[in-house]
Amino acid sequence: MSLRLSRRSLFASGGAAALAAQAVGAPVWAQAANDDAGLAEAVDAYVTQAMAAWPDQPALGIAVVKDGTPVLTRGYGVKLQGKPARADEHTLFAIASNTKNVTAAALAILVDEGKVAWDAPIRTYLPGFTLSDPYIGEHITVRDTLSHRAGFGLGAGDLLFWPNSDRTRAEVLAQAAFVPIEDGFRAHYHYCNLMFVVAGAVIEAVSGLTWEDFIQTRILDRVGMSETVPLARLADPARSALPHGRVGPPLRYQGAMTPIAASIVEVWNWDSAAAAGGICTTPTDWAKWIAVRLNDGLLPGGTRLFSEAAAREMFKPNIIVGSSPGPTAELPNRAIASTYAMGLQVQDYRGERLISHGGGSPGGISATVLIPGRKTGFSIFSNAEESFLLRALRAGIADLCMGKVDVDWIADSKRLEAEGNAKSIAAAAEIDAKQAAGAAPSMPLDAYVGTWRDPWYGDITIERKTEGRGRNRRTGLWLSFTHTPALKGWLEPYDGETFRTRFPDKREEDAFVTFSIQTAKPATATMKGVSPDIDFSYDYQDLKLTRV
């Protein structure tokens, strides 16, 4: 397994500080910050140093809040690589799964109004709702949908909306009934966007508003978050930090940093899963949200967005994410226990309670961190996929806020990044070598042509295709995910009955397809990702294809 830090490790292992760090003498930015101005100056110096260590990073947005007041809201870098427009505190970033705690807060408002109960079955609000395990479908509650404990595997069902899909919200909800469940109900933590789609449907059914209208009128307007939009399609590209990533060669997340879209929505249209990751916001606006969360729902004017009781409930752990023996001299911030509450992760960090969440979209990653005992919180927004930079910023700024700086997270993250890159490049070479030495398919290519159906995703088609002329003429198999426009491309022989895709859209992840021949033609097929660094939302492994 690669050492590359990904959404998989951020969300599946609970790892703010899951990897080893090296203690060092305090650098210049680690001097004691005894007041708000000192904290702002220290964080600003640290972020500047981190960006110098990752010179390909286009833009960052940073907010730090203390005692209900922003002490730093700032943009760094440029909105688009190679262009002069600078990011600032009013620049929009896709925050992806940081949306989840806003969805939880929306339900808290409805709980306060007596319209929803945390522990009521989903069927109370969505009659006829079911899942592939009927018992879980009958008993799953609102709390369960917000806590990643339904029993689905990591990222199960994400191909219904990732990459950008043509499915509506209602269609995603309907297909959820067929997504396989691999674990026991409430047995273990498995990060699951799909159940937040269900939570969003509860909001819509109870309130009579769309999720985005509820978020806009009942939360954003009341908090004064006038720069925030609930859906990526509403994010003006001129105001946005545009997505960047590494698209190879040889594999995704390797190669040169490059812009991958001219707008956020081009690669991140989550209308159908908005409750799981739809919001785009600015450092200025998210600082207001951090203040509300740190003040247990109290708004600046003295009114409440949600009650103190609801605030406590949203911070209460519901499932264990991971555990360890605890801090050591080498790992001073290692958590004894990392847990998930409702839309937020809760853990111990250097002897204090830390509440956080991450977010990952194509071309962007983000983090929100709350330290309730200090009435302090911060956020990090990025328009690139430099996950080790996010690691360095998240841990480093947390340490600055707590006055406990004894680890050089920048140097340590650069070390881990180099190790991960070396392993990834070696893995890519091995993948190509296996294809070059692979056995030929046992049947003519026409035998694999047809429509292949999965119970929850739907149809994937394979056809014969010819394109180009003369020396550039190419003929072979062409695979298409019928609900996902970006997942269309050549299907090449790899080794025997295993083929691999070559999607022309290099922003997307390729997959292996392995056919099972039971009669005169292949009858079933399975899939899995090609890259060891693949994002977990490409849940190819959950597809069970049968020839139609």
XYZ file of C-alpha atoms in Angstrom:
548
model
C 0.000 0.000 0.000
C 1.287 3.450 -0.861
C 2.323 5.876 1.848
C 0.572 8.672 -0.018
C -1.844 10.503 2.262
C -5.264 10.510 0.618
C -8.928 11.002 1.329
C -8.890 7.292 2.135
C -6.459 7.784 5.025
C -7.955 11.097 6.134
C -11.491 9.727 6.382
C -10.961 6.027 7.010
C -8.260 6.127 9.667
C -9.291 9.284 11.438
C -5.763 10.473 10.967
C -4.997 14.021 11.928
C -1.850 12.648 13.500
C -1.874 9.035 12.391
C 1.636 9.148 10.962
C 4.926 9.498 12.760
C 6.523 12.882 13.293
C 9.968 14.108 14.229
C 10.387 16.456 17.182
C 12.660 19.433 16.500
C 13.692 22.683 18.034
C 11.088 25.434 17.702
C 11.438 27.313 14.371
C 10.865 31.036 14.038
C 7.099 30.804 13.636
C 6.821 28.752 16.829
C 7.504 31.597 19.225
C 4.844 31.957 21.884
C 1.679 33.714 20.715
C 0.336 35.374 23.838
C -2.446 37.402 22.228
C -4.671 37.394 19.143
C -2.246 39.486 17.097
C 0.599 37.183 18.015
C -1.408 34.108 17.036
C -2.362 35.652 13.702
C 1.260 36.574 13.015
C 2.489 33.074 13.914
C -0.096 31.319 11.750
C 0.568 33.675 8.830
C 4.307 33.013 9.033
C 3.716 29.266 9.238
C 1.387 29.191 6.235
C 3.851 31.264 4.226
C 6.640 28.831 5.066
C 4.434 25.851 4.181
C 3.579 27.329 0.783
C 7.274 27.859 0.111
C 7.819 24.156 0.831
C 5.098 23.257 -1.688
C 5.791 25.795 -4.471
C 3.303 24.137 -6.857
C 0.399 24.960 -4.526
C -1.741 27.585 -6.301
C -3.951 28.978 -3.505
C -4.906 28.564 0.132
C -7.623 30.132 2.237
C -7.070 30.310 6.009
C -9.347 31.388 8.853
C -8.536 31.414 12.572
C -11.188 32.243 15.181
C -10.708 32.837 18.900
C -13.355 33.759 21.474
C -15.922 34.274 18.721
C -13.766 36.729 16.770
C -11.751 36.121 13.592
C -8.095 36.792 14.285
C -6.997 35.858 10.771
C -8.903 35.473 7.479
C -6.648 35.481 4.478
C -6.052 34.077 1.014
C -2.639 33.043 -0.262
C -1.397 32.428 -3.781
C -3.332 32.584 -7.037
C -6.770 31.356 -8.059
C -5.436 29.816 -11.284
C -1.904 28.640 -11.940
C -0.078 30.965 -14.309
C -2.577 33.816 -13.900
C -2.103 36.916 -11.740
C -5.460 37.012 -9.912
C -4.711 36.544 -6.212
C -6.790 34.584 -3.737
C -8.037 36.572 -0.764
C -10.326 36.178 2.218
C -13.377 36.466 -0.057
C -12.336 33.760 -2.554
C -14.666 30.776 -2.891
C -13.332 27.254 -2.289
C -15.106 23.910 -2.603
C -15.157 22.515 0.955
C -16.694 19.134 0.066
C -17.337 17.041 3.183
C -17.021 19.965 5.571
C -20.610 20.407 4.387
C -21.580 17.418 6.528
C -21.603 19.321 9.806
C -23.885 21.938 8.228
C -26.321 19.178 7.255
C -26.189 17.902 10.849
C -26.913 21.429 12.093
C -29.914 21.666 9.754
C -31.322 18.537 11.340
C -30.555 19.967 14.797
C -32.788 22.926 13.952
C -35.591 20.520 13.059
C -34.957 18.535 16.256
C -35.315 21.748 18.285
C -38.620 22.396 16.521
C -39.881 18.919 17.406
C -40.135 17.879 13.768
C -37.287 15.340 13.830
C -35.857 13.037 16.513
C -32.225 11.932 16.391
C -33.083 8.319 17.144
C -36.231 7.980 15.064
C -36.048 5.515 12.148
C -35.586 7.073 8.722
C -38.882 5.422 7.697
C -40.640 7.831 10.059
C -39.886 10.580 7.549
C -39.335 8.596 4.344
C -42.029 5.875 4.261
C -40.983 2.897 2.200
C -37.283 3.607 2.647
C -35.216 0.430 2.523
C -31.658 -0.820 2.080
C -30.108 -3.986 0.686
C -30.202 -5.380 4.230
C -33.926 -5.077 5.127
C -33.266 -5.095 8.877
C -30.917 -2.111 8.617
C -33.334 -0.356 6.282
C -36.060 -0.721 8.893
C -34.003 0.324 11.922
C -31.492 2.914 10.661
C -32.033 6.277 12.367
C -31.247 9.915 11.683
C -28.272 9.643 14.048
C -26.966 6.612 12.131
C -27.015 8.428 8.783
C -24.804 11.181 10.245
C -22.363 8.822 12.004
C -20.911 6.471 9.330
C -22.061 3.359 11.173
C -24.716 1.868 8.900
C -22.484 -1.010 7.758
C -21.624 0.132 4.233
C -18.030 -0.207 3.065
C -15.778 2.810 2.640
C -17.247 5.080 -0.027
C -20.001 2.624 -0.939
C -22.369 4.055 -3.532
C -20.192 7.052 -4.393
C -20.169 6.152 -8.100
C -23.810 7.227 -8.121
C -22.548 10.827 -8.015
C -18.723 10.733 -8.293
C -17.400 11.659 -10.852
C -20.117 14.085 -11.976
C -23.198 12.013 -12.761
C -26.484 12.590 -14.572
C -28.545 11.144 -11.696
C -31.050 13.241 -9.792
C -31.284 13.338 -6.005
C -34.382 11.118 -6.125
C -32.601 8.589 -8.337
C -29.637 8.384 -5.965
C -31.994 7.826 -3.045
C -33.802 5.070 -4.951
C -30.574 3.306 -5.910
C -29.352 3.349 -2.308
C -31.669 0.382 -1.729
C -29.366 -1.800 -3.851
C -25.901 -0.728 -2.658
C -24.231 -3.698 -0.906
C -23.679 -3.610 2.855
C -20.530 -5.403 3.972
C -20.501 -5.061 7.766
C -22.767 -5.286 10.774
C -25.150 -2.507 11.699
C -23.415 -0.056 14.070
C -20.476 -2.480 14.298
C -17.671 -0.369 12.861
C -16.905 3.014 11.289
C -16.998 3.159 7.492
C -17.017 6.576 5.842
C -20.212 6.817 3.783
C -21.371 9.822 1.753
C -24.513 7.987 0.654
C -26.187 8.125 4.060
C -25.793 11.911 4.132
C -27.862 11.956 0.936
C -30.524 10.154 2.986
C -30.149 12.719 5.781
C -30.662 15.488 3.229
C -33.825 13.778 2.006
C -35.158 13.800 5.569
C -34.603 17.577 5.734
C -36.499 18.012 2.478
C -39.390 15.731 3.483
C -39.890 17.382 6.872
C -39.334 21.020 5.929
C -40.950 21.077 2.486
C -37.855 22.883 1.169
C -35.039 21.598 -0.977
C -31.847 20.953 0.970
C -30.171 23.980 -0.606
C -33.111 26.293 0.145
C -33.186 25.141 3.766
C -29.430 25.676 4.123
C -29.673 29.098 2.487
C -32.658 30.473 4.399
C -32.356 28.722 7.746
C -28.563 28.755 8.159
C -26.513 30.863 5.745
C -28.815 33.893 5.835
C -29.155 33.794 9.620
C -25.426 33.428 10.227
C -24.684 36.201 7.726
C -22.708 33.983 5.369
C -23.489 36.094 2.318
C -20.504 34.892 0.270
C -21.310 31.176 0.618
C -23.259 29.102 -1.899
C -24.877 25.739 -1.059
C -24.236 24.226 -4.514
C -21.070 24.253 -6.624
C -22.995 25.262 -9.749
C -23.707 28.575 -7.996
C -20.005 29.321 -7.464
C -18.939 32.118 -9.821
C -15.655 31.005 -11.467
C -14.364 34.586 -11.292
C -14.696 34.477 -7.488
C -13.414 30.920 -7.129
C -10.097 29.233 -6.464
C -10.140 26.919 -9.470
C -9.314 23.188 -9.153
C -5.781 21.875 -9.692
C -4.250 18.420 -9.537
C -1.623 16.037 -10.840
C -2.967 13.857 -13.646
C 0.143 11.916 -14.582
C 2.037 10.392 -16.100
C 2.270 7.704 -14.971
C -0.842 7.731 -12.745
C -3.294 10.162 -11.196
C -1.778 12.192 -8.302
C 1.628 12.024 -10.010
C 3.291 14.353 -12.493
C 3.161 18.131 -12.761
C 0.577 20.305 -11.030
C -1.950 21.545 -13.575
C -5.363 23.252 -13.667
C -8.035 20.592 -14.143
C -11.171 22.717 -14.606
C -12.320 26.220 -15.521
C -14.922 26.171 -12.746
C -15.549 24.189 -9.579
C -18.740 22.643 -10.922
C -16.953 21.198 -13.969
C -15.381 18.551 -11.745
C -17.542 18.839 -8.614
C -21.250 18.935 -9.389
C -22.742 17.288 -6.328
C -26.294 18.589 -6.672
C -27.538 15.029 -6.210
C -25.397 14.566 -3.084
C -25.323 18.149 -1.857
C -25.990 17.232 1.773
C -22.730 15.254 1.752
C -20.503 17.862 0.115
C -22.161 20.662 -1.828
C -21.065 23.899 -0.147
C -18.528 26.392 -1.476
C -17.438 29.127 0.918
C -14.772 31.712 1.747
C -12.387 32.141 4.690
C -14.413 35.162 5.825
C -17.722 33.300 5.840
C -16.438 30.046 7.314
C -14.941 31.994 10.212
C -18.523 32.985 11.061
C -19.565 29.329 10.982
C -16.667 28.307 13.217
C -17.745 30.953 15.730
C -21.312 29.582 15.775
C -20.073 26.024 16.361
C -17.690 27.115 19.126
C -20.526 29.095 20.756
C -22.891 26.088 20.721
C -25.301 27.633 18.254
C -25.392 31.153 19.674
C -25.522 33.862 17.007
C -23.817 37.270 17.407
C -27.120 39.035 18.039
C -27.954 36.811 20.985
C -30.473 34.557 19.238
C -29.840 30.866 18.634
C -29.391 28.878 15.452
C -29.796 25.675 17.461
C -29.990 24.858 21.162
C -27.137 24.066 23.540
C -28.610 20.583 23.929
C -28.441 20.038 20.171
C -24.867 21.373 20.115
C -23.818 18.884 22.782
C -25.545 16.047 20.924
C -23.719 16.852 17.684
C -20.374 16.679 19.516
C -21.160 13.394 21.277
C -19.218 10.383 19.873
C -21.330 7.673 18.226
C -18.718 5.270 16.810
C -15.016 4.589 17.326
C -12.888 5.449 14.302
C -9.582 4.235 15.699
C -7.458 3.954 18.822
C -3.814 3.822 19.867
C -1.689 3.544 23.022
C -1.658 7.350 23.070
C 1.016 10.065 22.960
C 4.729 9.354 23.103
C 7.781 11.587 23.059
C 8.015 11.037 19.296
C 4.250 11.316 18.760
C 3.042 13.994 21.170
C -0.296 14.447 19.401
C -1.286 10.817 18.825
C -4.876 10.240 19.911
C -5.868 7.570 22.403
C -9.264 7.447 20.713
C -10.640 8.962 17.549
C -14.428 8.909 17.211
C -17.178 10.199 14.955
C -20.136 12.164 16.236
C -22.650 13.693 13.806
C -20.918 15.298 10.842
C -17.738 15.814 12.878
C -14.842 13.744 14.176
C -13.965 13.977 17.896
C -10.617 12.946 19.387
C -8.104 13.733 22.092
C -5.151 15.800 20.911
C -2.314 16.677 23.246
C -4.588 16.097 26.228
C -7.444 18.245 24.934
C -10.608 17.634 22.927
C -10.266 18.361 19.230
C -13.268 18.326 16.866
C -12.642 18.322 13.151
C -13.512 17.274 9.651
C -11.833 17.063 6.282
C -13.096 17.536 2.773
C -11.843 16.306 -0.574
C -13.041 17.052 -4.091
C -11.275 16.773 -7.452
C -8.808 19.644 -7.345
C -9.398 20.677 -3.754
C -9.035 19.605 -0.132
C -9.997 21.292 3.118
C -10.157 20.960 6.880
C -12.046 22.470 9.807
C -10.644 22.162 13.342
C -12.324 23.195 16.600
C -10.615 23.260 20.003
C -13.638 23.920 22.240
C -11.691 24.164 25.508
C -9.849 27.165 24.107
C -12.807 28.649 22.205
C -10.508 28.473 19.190
C -10.924 27.039 15.722
C -9.503 27.304 12.243
C -10.061 26.201 8.665
C -7.812 25.416 5.720
C -9.071 25.561 2.137
C -7.000 24.495 -0.864
C -7.550 24.462 -4.620
C -5.148 21.558 -5.187
C -4.733 18.000 -3.974
C -1.500 18.426 -1.988
C -2.610 16.242 0.896
C 0.709 16.338 2.736
C 0.574 20.131 2.716
C -2.860 19.876 4.325
C -1.412 17.493 6.931
C 1.387 19.940 7.761
C -1.023 22.871 8.015
C -3.631 21.041 10.052
C -1.238 19.767 12.697
C 0.996 22.838 12.664
C -1.795 25.380 13.102
C -3.416 23.240 15.812
C -0.113 23.229 17.691
C 0.230 26.996 17.326
C -3.295 27.534 18.661
C -2.456 25.335 21.658
C 1.004 26.790 22.275
C 2.559 23.322 22.105
C 4.877 23.520 19.118
C 7.528 20.796 19.277
C 7.254 19.094 15.870
C 8.311 20.374 12.459
C 5.251 19.162 10.569
C 6.454 20.718 7.321
C 9.707 18.756 7.247
C 8.030 15.581 8.438
C 5.268 15.804 5.840
C 7.788 16.447 3.072
C 9.672 13.320 4.154
C 6.531 11.187 4.083
C 5.512 12.680 0.744
C 8.853 11.716 -0.819
C 8.532 8.167 0.493
C 4.993 7.909 -0.826
C 5.921 9.268 -4.250
C 8.734 6.738 -4.610
C 6.407 3.858 -3.775
C 3.700 5.148 -6.121
C 6.081 5.509 -9.065
C 7.421 2.000 -8.473
C 3.861 0.645 -8.305
C 2.982 2.361 -11.592
C 5.993 0.792 -13.318
C 4.994 -2.636 -12.003
C 1.431 -2.201 -13.297
C 2.704 -1.381 -16.803
C 5.194 -4.240 -16.747
C 2.491 -6.744 -15.874
C 0.411 -5.551 -18.812
C 3.348 -5.867 -21.201
C 3.937 -9.452 -20.057
C 0.270 -10.362 -19.713
C -1.430 -13.286 -21.430
C -3.829 -12.635 -24.287
C -7.593 -12.864 -23.649
C -8.954 -16.381 -24.138
C -11.704 -15.211 -26.491
C -12.022 -12.828 -29.451
C -12.670 -9.212 -28.403
C -16.204 -9.334 -29.780
C -17.085 -11.834 -27.050
C -16.787 -9.079 -24.440
C -19.079 -6.658 -26.265
C -22.472 -5.998 -24.692
C -24.359 -4.315 -21.879
C -23.220 -5.158 -18.361
C -25.540 -4.332 -15.493
C -24.878 -3.740 -11.804
C -27.859 -3.731 -9.388
C -27.062 -0.319 -7.850
C -25.024 1.558 -10.465
C -26.898 0.482 -13.570
C -25.468 -0.220 -17.010
C -21.914 -0.227 -18.324
C -21.586 -0.827 -22.049
C -18.715 -2.315 -24.036
C -18.648 -1.880 -27.799
C -16.288 -2.187 -30.727
C -14.928 1.197 -31.748
C -12.639 2.534 -34.459
C -11.271 6.049 -34.593
C -8.598 7.900 -36.551
C -7.149 7.280 -39.963
C -3.992 5.829 -41.438
C -1.238 5.315 -38.883
C -3.422 6.919 -36.219
C -6.273 4.505 -36.823
C -7.204 2.564 -33.689
C -9.742 -0.163 -33.216
C -10.662 -2.012 -30.036
C -13.089 -2.143 -27.142
C -14.681 0.999 -25.740
C -16.234 1.017 -22.254
C -18.860 3.521 -21.078
C -20.410 4.108 -17.650
C -23.861 5.164 -18.829
C -24.540 7.625 -15.973
C -21.023 9.075 -15.711
C -19.902 11.030 -18.796
C -16.229 11.183 -17.801
C -15.884 7.403 -17.410
C -15.734 6.471 -21.077
C -12.633 5.104 -22.745
C -10.626 2.289 -24.273
C -10.681 -1.149 -22.651
C -7.339 -2.831 -23.234
C -6.280 -6.452 -22.676
C -4.166 -6.635 -19.511
C -3.680 -10.260 -18.500
C -5.965 -13.093 -19.613
C -9.543 -12.259 -18.688
C -8.485 -9.024 -16.986
C -8.655 -5.818 -19.020
C -7.896 -2.221 -17.997
C -9.507 1.046 -18.960
C -7.691 4.002 -20.506
C -9.997 6.947 -19.914
C -9.050 9.901 -22.165
C -10.091 12.219 -19.328
C -6.914 11.954 -17.264
C -8.630 13.540 -14.275
C -10.350 10.194 -13.721
C -9.115 6.895 -12.306
C -8.711 3.812 -14.476
C -10.040 0.403 -13.494
C -9.328 -3.273 -14.044
C -12.239 -5.334 -15.389
C -12.053 -9.096 -14.844
C -14.489 -11.293 -16.764
C -15.766 -14.709 -15.756
C -16.486 -17.099 -18.595
C -19.225 -19.525 -17.631
C -20.622 -20.445 -21.077
C -19.583 -19.611 -24.605
C -19.204 -15.957 -23.651
C -18.212 -14.005 -20.552
C -21.221 -13.914 -18.220
C -20.145 -11.782 -15.239
C -17.441 -9.270 -14.425
C -15.899 -7.477 -11.461
C -13.860 -4.280 -11.259
C -11.218 -2.641 -9.093
C -9.068 0.463 -9.318
C -5.727 0.367 -11.105
C -3.809 2.848 -8.965
C -2.754 2.087 -5.381
C -3.458 5.776 -4.632
C -7.008 5.726 -5.995
C -9.563 7.868 -4.218
C -12.011 5.718 -2.277
C -15.003 7.313 -3.989
C -14.170 5.332 -7.120
C -15.832 2.312 -5.507
C -15.342 0.073 -8.535
C -14.842 -2.912 -6.249
C -18.520 -2.849 -5.226
C -19.719 -3.412 -8.795
C -20.984 -6.882 -9.646
C -21.686 -6.896 -13.373
C -23.861 -9.357 -15.258
C -24.299 -9.459 -19.026
C -27.799 -8.326 -19.979
